mmCIF file of C-alpha atoms in Angstrom:
data_model
loop_
_atom_site.group_PDB
_atom_site.id
_atom_site.type_symbol
_atom_site.label_atom_id
_atom_site.label_comp_id
_atom_site.label_asym_id
_atom_site.label_seq_id
_atom_site.Cartn_x
_atom_site.Cartn_y
_atom_site.Cartn_z
ATOM 1 C CA MET A 1 -6.916 -31.166 -5.722
ATOM 2 C CA ASN A 2 -9.391 -28.493 -4.821
ATOM 3 C CA LYS A 3 -7.543 -25.154 -4.463
ATOM 4 C CA PHE A 4 -9.438 -24.261 -1.279
ATOM 5 C CA LEU A 5 -8.495 -27.622 0.282
ATOM 6 C CA LEU A 6 -4.883 -27.114 -0.745
ATOM 7 C CA LEU A 7 -4.843 -23.692 0.857
ATOM 8 C CA ILE A 8 -6.158 -25.197 4.149
ATOM 9 C CA ILE A 9 -3.483 -27.882 4.096
ATOM 10 C CA ILE A 10 -0.712 -25.297 3.537
ATOM 11 C CA SER A 11 -2.088 -23.027 6.281
ATOM 12 C CA ILE A 12 -2.225 -25.895 8.767
ATOM 13 C CA SER A 13 1.323 -26.970 7.940
ATOM 14 C CA GLN A 14 2.552 -23.461 8.505
ATOM 15 C CA LEU A 15 0.601 -23.114 11.758
ATOM 16 C CA PHE A 16 2.111 -26.333 13.126
ATOM 17 C CA ALA A 17 5.652 -25.913 11.877
ATOM 18 C CA ASP A 18 7.982 -28.529 13.311
ATOM 19 C CA LEU A 19 10.605 -26.265 14.871
ATOM 20 C CA ILE A 20 9.470 -23.248 16.906
ATOM 21 C CA HIS A 21 12.338 -21.418 18.590
ATOM 22 C CA PRO A 22 14.759 -19.944 17.741
ATOM 23 C CA PRO A 23 13.213 -19.118 14.364
ATOM 24 C CA ASP A 24 15.134 -19.961 11.253
ATOM 25 C CA ASP A 25 17.845 -17.460 10.304
ATOM 26 C CA SER A 26 17.242 -15.455 13.495
ATOM 27 C CA GLU A 27 19.724 -13.242 15.325
ATOM 28 C CA LEU A 28 19.946 -13.680 19.066
ATOM 29 C CA ASN A 29 21.324 -11.318 21.681
ATOM 30 C CA TYR A 30 21.838 -14.108 24.253
ATOM 31 C CA ILE A 31 23.853 -17.302 24.509
ATOM 32 C CA HIS A 32 21.638 -19.250 26.917
ATOM 33 C CA VAL A 33 19.145 -20.627 24.363
ATOM 34 C CA MET A 34 15.933 -22.602 24.800
ATOM 35 C CA PHE A 35 15.160 -24.695 21.709
ATOM 36 C CA GLN A 36 11.528 -25.610 21.237
ATOM 37 C CA TRP A 37 9.605 -27.798 18.803
ATOM 38 C CA ASN A 38 6.125 -29.163 18.270
ATOM 39 C CA THR A 39 5.063 -32.627 19.262
ATOM 40 C CA VAL A 40 5.133 -35.470 16.720
ATOM 41 C CA GLU A 41 2.035 -37.629 16.978
ATOM 42 C CA GLY A 42 2.723 -40.942 18.582
ATOM 43 C CA SER A 43 6.192 -39.967 19.794
ATOM 44 C CA THR A 44 7.260 -39.454 23.440
ATOM 45 C CA GLU A 45 11.005 -39.068 22.864
ATOM 46 C CA TYR A 46 13.088 -36.933 20.580
ATOM 47 C CA ASN A 47 16.667 -36.607 19.282
ATOM 48 C CA PHE A 48 18.118 -33.090 19.429
ATOM 49 C CA GLN A 49 21.293 -31.956 17.687
ATOM 50 C CA LEU A 50 23.169 -28.634 17.693
ATOM 51 C CA SER A 51 26.092 -28.047 15.344
ATOM 52 C CA SER A 52 28.425 -25.291 14.204
ATOM 53 C CA THR A 53 28.251 -26.739 10.658
ATOM 54 C CA ASN A 54 25.272 -27.564 8.530
ATOM 55 C CA ASP A 55 26.423 -31.157 7.782
ATOM 56 C CA PHE A 56 26.150 -32.165 11.502
ATOM 57 C CA THR A 57 29.165 -34.453 11.150
ATOM 58 C CA SER A 58 30.512 -33.449 14.545
ATOM 59 C CA PRO A 59 27.546 -31.978 16.484
ATOM 60 C CA LEU A 60 28.205 -29.937 19.653
ATOM 61 C CA VAL A 61 25.168 -31.578 21.220
ATOM 62 C CA SER A 62 23.483 -34.849 20.271
ATOM 63 C CA THR A 63 21.045 -36.057 22.944
ATOM 64 C CA SER A 64 17.640 -37.514 23.594
ATOM 65 C CA THR A 65 14.821 -35.996 25.611
ATOM 66 C CA THR A 66 11.176 -36.575 26.415
ATOM 67 C CA ASN A 67 10.587 -32.823 26.572
ATOM 68 C CA LEU A 68 9.524 -30.545 23.722
ATOM 69 C CA TYR A 69 12.492 -28.261 24.519
ATOM 70 C CA TYR A 70 16.198 -28.369 25.195
ATOM 71 C CA ILE A 71 18.233 -25.612 26.986
ATOM 72 C CA GLU A 72 21.895 -25.025 26.130
ATOM 73 C CA LYS A 73 23.918 -22.779 28.456
ATOM 74 C CA ASP A 74 27.536 -23.715 27.875
ATOM 75 C CA LEU A 75 28.413 -24.304 24.227
ATOM 76 C CA ILE A 76 26.998 -21.289 22.429
ATOM 77 C CA ASN A 77 29.308 -18.300 21.876
ATOM 78 C CA TRP A 78 28.895 -14.696 20.783
ATOM 79 C CA GLU A 79 29.284 -13.729 17.079
ATOM 80 C CA SER A 80 28.764 -17.285 15.873
ATOM 81 C CA GLN A 81 26.441 -19.285 13.639
ATOM 82 C CA TYR A 82 24.728 -22.501 14.649
ATOM 83 C CA PHE A 83 22.472 -25.129 13.111
ATOM 84 C CA TRP A 84 19.915 -27.297 14.967
ATOM 85 C CA ARG A 85 17.443 -30.069 14.177
ATOM 86 C CA VAL A 86 15.095 -32.454 15.933
ATOM 87 C CA ARG A 87 13.456 -35.787 15.141
ATOM 88 C CA ALA A 88 11.210 -38.216 16.823
ATOM 89 C CA ILE A 89 13.084 -41.351 17.912
ATOM 90 C CA ASN A 90 13.554 -43.522 14.771
ATOM 91 C CA GLY A 91 11.853 -40.808 12.699
ATOM 92 C CA ASP A 92 13.023 -38.368 10.057
ATOM 93 C CA TRP A 93 14.719 -35.111 10.935
ATOM 94 C CA MET A 94 12.457 -32.089 11.012
ATOM 95 C CA SER A 95 13.395 -28.928 9.083
ATOM 96 C CA GLU A 96 16.908 -27.776 9.836
ATOM 97 C CA TYR A 97 17.119 -24.246 11.331
ATOM 98 C CA THR A 98 20.025 -21.861 11.736
ATOM 99 C CA PHE A 99 20.667 -18.810 13.925
ATOM 100 C CA HIS A 100 23.361 -16.246 14.610
ATOM 101 C CA THR A 101 24.449 -14.700 17.929
ATOM 102 C CA ASN A 102 25.127 -11.000 17.955
ATOM 103 C CA ASN A 103 27.925 -9.072 19.588
ATOM 104 C CA GLN A 104 28.781 -9.043 23.237
ATOM 105 C CA SER A 105 28.131 -5.440 24.282
ATOM 106 C CA TYR A 106 28.644 -4.682 27.944
ATOM 107 C CA ILE A 107 30.626 -1.587 28.852
ATOM 108 C CA PHE A 108 31.478 -1.461 32.527
ATOM 109 C CA THR A 109 31.485 2.112 33.840
ATOM 110 C CA ASP A 110 32.020 3.238 37.444
ATOM 111 C CA VAL A 111 31.086 -0.185 38.930
ATOM 112 C CA ASP A 112 32.284 -3.520 37.610
ATOM 113 C CA PRO A 113 29.474 -6.162 37.922
ATOM 114 C CA VAL A 114 32.126 -8.896 37.895
ATOM 115 C CA ASP A 115 33.726 -7.366 40.999
ATOM 116 C CA ILE A 116 30.358 -7.163 42.701
ATOM 117 C CA ILE A 117 29.673 -10.849 42.216
ATOM 118 C CA THR A 118 33.104 -12.303 42.810
ATOM 119 C CA ASN A 119 33.761 -10.274 45.958
ATOM 120 C CA ASN A 120 30.364 -10.326 47.520
ATOM 121 C CA SER A 121 29.658 -13.308 49.778
ATOM 122 C CA SER A 122 25.933 -12.535 49.713
ATOM 123 C CA ALA A 123 25.647 -12.862 45.917
ATOM 124 C CA LEU A 124 22.879 -15.304 44.941
ATOM 125 C CA GLU A 125 23.306 -18.128 42.410
ATOM 126 C CA GLY A 126 21.954 -17.468 38.950
ATOM 127 C CA ILE A 127 21.911 -14.595 36.496
ATOM 128 C CA THR A 128 22.356 -10.920 37.377
ATOM 129 C CA ILE A 129 20.548 -8.465 35.112
ATOM 130 C CA TYR A 130 21.413 -4.793 35.252
ATOM 131 C CA GLY A 131 20.655 -1.570 33.455
ATOM 132 C CA VAL A 132 23.040 1.341 32.802
ATOM 133 C CA MET A 133 21.867 4.920 32.259
ATOM 134 C CA SER A 134 24.997 6.276 30.568
ATOM 135 C CA PRO A 135 25.189 4.991 27.927
ATOM 136 C CA PHE A 136 21.688 3.434 27.868
ATOM 137 C CA TYR A 137 21.867 -0.360 27.687
ATOM 138 C CA SER A 138 21.236 -3.534 29.698
ATOM 139 C CA ALA A 139 23.021 -6.849 30.074
ATOM 140 C CA ALA A 140 22.955 -10.061 32.093
ATOM 141 C CA ILE A 141 25.966 -11.881 33.501
ATOM 142 C CA ASP A 142 26.373 -15.271 35.089
ATOM 143 C CA MET A 143 28.282 -16.130 38.291
ATOM 144 C CA ASP A 144 31.548 -16.123 36.362
ATOM 145 C CA GLY A 145 30.971 -12.586 35.180
ATOM 146 C CA ASP A 146 30.392 -13.690 31.570
ATOM 147 C CA GLU A 147 27.718 -11.872 29.630
ATOM 148 C CA VAL A 148 24.826 -14.138 28.569
ATOM 149 C CA TRP A 149 22.295 -11.513 27.310
ATOM 150 C CA ASN A 150 22.280 -7.890 26.271
ATOM 151 C CA SER A 151 19.772 -5.347 25.054
ATOM 152 C CA GLY A 152 21.113 -5.369 21.468
ATOM 153 C CA GLY A 153 23.683 -2.609 21.729
ATOM 154 C CA ILE A 154 24.230 0.780 23.196
ATOM 155 C CA ASN A 155 21.351 3.252 23.596
ATOM 156 C CA THR A 156 18.610 0.659 23.358
ATOM 157 C CA HIS A 157 16.732 -0.562 26.464
ATOM 158 C CA VAL A 158 17.405 -0.002 30.141
ATOM 159 C CA PHE A 159 16.290 -2.839 32.444
ATOM 160 C CA PHE A 160 14.383 -1.947 35.647
ATOM 161 C CA CYS A 161 12.715 -5.208 36.784
ATOM 162 C CA VAL A 162 10.926 -8.441 35.689
ATOM 163 C CA ASP A 163 7.177 -8.958 35.599
ATOM 164 C CA GLU A 164 5.216 -12.123 36.441
ATOM 165 C CA ASN A 165 5.592 -13.389 32.863
ATOM 166 C CA ASN A 166 9.354 -13.012 32.987
ATOM 167 C CA ASN A 167 9.233 -10.168 30.533
ATOM 168 C CA PHE A 168 11.428 -7.173 31.231
ATOM 169 C CA LEU A 169 10.153 -3.802 32.408
ATOM 170 C CA GLY A 170 12.305 -0.735 31.797
ATOM 171 C CA GLY A 171 12.879 2.198 29.479
ATOM 172 C CA LYS A 172 13.365 2.463 25.741
ATOM 173 C CA PHE A 173 15.881 5.094 24.639
ATOM 174 C CA LEU A 174 14.364 7.948 22.548
ATOM 175 C CA PRO A 175 17.158 10.098 21.173
ATOM 176 C CA GLN A 176 14.643 12.202 19.211
ATOM 177 C CA TYR A 177 13.036 13.364 22.504
ATOM 178 C CA ASN A 178 16.056 14.860 24.259
ATOM 179 C CA ASN A 179 17.530 11.429 24.979
ATOM 180 C CA SER A 180 14.537 10.423 27.110
ATOM 181 C CA LEU A 181 13.461 6.972 28.223
ATOM 182 C CA ILE A 182 9.941 5.803 27.566
ATOM 183 C CA GLY A 183 8.565 3.210 29.975
ATOM 184 C CA CYS A 184 7.977 -0.131 28.357
ATOM 185 C CA GLU A 185 7.678 -3.903 28.729
ATOM 186 C CA PHE A 186 9.949 -5.888 26.386
ATOM 187 C CA SER A 187 10.871 -9.532 25.779
ATOM 188 C CA ILE A 188 14.260 -11.236 25.996
ATOM 189 C CA ASP A 189 14.453 -10.682 22.199
ATOM 190 C CA ASN A 190 13.972 -6.906 22.800
ATOM 191 C CA ASP A 191 10.533 -6.894 21.161
ATOM 192 C CA ILE A 192 8.343 -4.141 22.673
ATOM 193 C CA ILE A 193 5.223 -5.646 24.270
ATOM 194 C CA TRP A 194 3.836 -2.378 25.648
ATOM 195 C CA SER A 195 5.074 1.189 26.021
ATOM 196 C CA GLU A 196 3.637 4.296 27.534
ATOM 197 C CA PRO A 197 2.085 6.740 25.029
ATOM 198 C CA ILE A 198 4.479 9.313 23.579
ATOM 199 C CA ASN A 199 2.128 11.980 22.243
ATOM 200 C CA GLU A 200 0.304 12.622 25.517
ATOM 201 C CA GLY A 201 3.484 13.344 27.423
ATOM 202 C CA ILE A 202 4.635 15.753 24.802
ATOM 203 C CA GLN A 203 1.295 17.590 24.521
ATOM 204 C CA ASN A 204 1.079 18.053 28.276
ATOM 205 C CA GLY A 205 4.663 19.255 28.620
ATOM 206 C CA GLU A 206 5.500 16.186 30.643
ATOM 207 C CA LYS A 207 8.485 13.908 30.454
ATOM 208 C CA PHE A 208 8.471 10.143 30.247
ATOM 209 C CA THR A 209 9.021 7.512 32.871
ATOM 210 C CA GLN A 210 12.677 7.752 33.932
ATOM 211 C CA HIS A 211 13.535 5.188 36.590
ATOM 212 C CA GLU A 212 10.595 3.006 37.495
ATOM 213 C CA ILE A 213 7.656 1.177 35.951
ATOM 214 C CA ILE A 214 5.762 -1.871 37.247
ATOM 215 C CA LYS A 215 3.028 -4.103 35.937
ATOM 216 C CA LEU A 216 0.047 -4.399 38.268
ATOM 217 C CA PRO A 217 -1.837 -7.639 39.034
ATOM 218 C CA ASN A 218 -4.792 -6.356 36.922
ATOM 219 C CA GLY A 219 -2.560 -6.111 33.828
ATOM 220 C CA ASN A 220 -2.199 -2.320 33.924
ATOM 221 C CA TYR A 221 1.114 -0.448 34.166
ATOM 222 C CA MET A 222 2.223 2.147 36.689
ATOM 223 C CA GLY A 223 5.169 4.502 36.557
ATOM 224 C CA PHE A 224 6.451 7.957 37.507
ATOM 225 C CA MET A 225 6.192 10.712 34.885
ATOM 226 C CA ARG A 226 8.257 13.877 35.330
ATOM 227 C CA VAL A 227 6.245 17.128 35.210
ATOM 228 C CA ASP A 228 8.006 20.467 34.820
ATOM 229 C CA THR A 229 6.332 23.541 36.211
ATOM 230 C CA LEU A 230 6.949 26.901 37.852
ATOM 231 C CA GLY A 231 6.794 27.102 41.600
ATOM 232 C CA PRO A 232 7.460 29.489 44.488
ATOM 233 C CA ILE A 233 10.802 30.083 46.200
ATOM 234 C CA PRO A 234 10.522 29.817 50.020
ATOM 235 C CA SER A 235 10.556 33.186 51.802
ATOM 236 C CA ASP A 236 12.279 31.879 54.954
ATOM 237 C CA ASN A 237 15.138 29.839 53.555
ATOM 238 C CA SER A 238 18.801 30.597 54.174
ATOM 239 C CA MET A 239 19.255 31.090 50.451
ATOM 240 C CA THR A 240 16.184 33.359 50.026
ATOM 241 C CA PRO A 241 18.291 36.591 50.011
ATOM 242 C CA GLN A 242 20.483 35.175 47.258
ATOM 243 C CA PHE A 243 17.468 34.514 45.034
ATOM 244 C CA GLN A 244 16.105 37.985 45.785
ATOM 245 C CA SER A 245 19.433 39.483 44.768
ATOM 246 C CA LEU A 246 19.001 37.775 41.403
ATOM 247 C CA GLY A 247 15.608 39.467 40.892
ATOM 248 C CA PHE A 248 13.256 36.805 42.219
ATOM 249 C CA LEU A 249 10.507 37.801 44.617
ATOM 250 C CA ALA A 250 11.101 34.706 46.742
ATOM 251 C CA ASP A 251 7.924 35.428 48.700
ATOM 252 C CA GLY A 252 6.809 31.820 49.107
ATOM 253 C CA THR A 253 3.716 32.280 46.890
ATOM 254 C CA THR A 254 4.752 33.573 43.474
ATOM 255 C CA ASN A 255 5.257 30.809 40.889
ATOM 256 C CA GLU A 256 8.555 31.987 39.416
ATOM 257 C CA PHE A 257 11.178 29.226 39.617
ATOM 258 C CA PRO A 258 11.347 26.048 37.477
ATOM 259 C CA TRP A 259 10.598 23.021 39.558
ATOM 260 C CA TYR A 260 9.776 19.454 38.555
ATOM 261 C CA THR A 261 7.847 16.734 40.280
ATOM 262 C CA GLN A 262 6.993 13.095 39.705
ATOM 263 C CA LYS A 263 3.422 12.232 38.789
ATOM 264 C CA LEU A 264 2.297 8.741 39.552
ATOM 265 C CA VAL A 265 0.350 7.350 36.565
ATOM 266 C CA GLU A 266 -1.607 4.153 35.833
ATOM 267 C CA TRP A 267 -2.087 3.150 32.203
ATOM 268 C CA ASN A 268 -4.114 0.296 30.765
ATOM 269 C CA GLU A 269 -2.978 -1.968 27.960
ATOM 270 C CA ASP A 270 -4.567 0.465 25.457
ATOM 271 C CA HIS A 271 -2.179 3.224 26.728
ATOM 272 C CA GLU A 272 -5.042 5.151 28.383
ATOM 273 C CA ILE A 273 -4.353 6.915 31.644
ATOM 274 C CA LEU A 274 -6.827 5.571 34.223
ATOM 275 C CA TRP A 275 -5.493 7.319 37.293
ATOM 276 C CA SER A 276 -2.753 9.808 38.269
ATOM 277 C CA TRP A 277 -1.597 11.603 41.340
#
């Protein structure tokens, strides 16, 4: 066979791999899992199996579906290995994939999310996602208070909100920059999709986004960036004499005391600042 033709055939087979998600031998930080696969020509129904052993003698799930996906919310546990496979009805099984689930990682601090849900009559059905600032991490719990997703450990990502593509917006922990958070968009697998530029904030003596970042309808990102500067001390404040006794002029005009403010910034997908205030 022509080598060029063989290369095309191999490339096409890789491009249209049978099973899609979760990838083979992957590690997941969630236990609500969507399994996805490619269509088989001529088939409108598929068998799906999920097993804790690779021989599939006693599968946890064995079902049929007309969809190209199957969602499992109840039978997958933390720190476990699973195997899954799919076939068209009366066809051969596709490639068998395996995956592991990582550790459950929530650490409840001052407020217990379980208590909030179970004792709050206004709690909505579904999943509650929250971010914690000390230590830095995020997690999601269901209505029973069981963790179903986390940010992959302590001092990783802090969740702020969800964008229109159901990706997470929040902050990535940067211990090398005085334990700062850098504003970012990340996926459920904790892959960084976009983050604010690091170098510019450092060069300008500015801090990174701390508590808020949103994605605008035009695809740009907007967040607050802390700016440290010197400013005046009011001359007519009740504490003015105390500052003057410490050697400050406190005249309302001299820039002599460290203040910080929040600068509103808009970045595009190329990390360029388009507007600030």
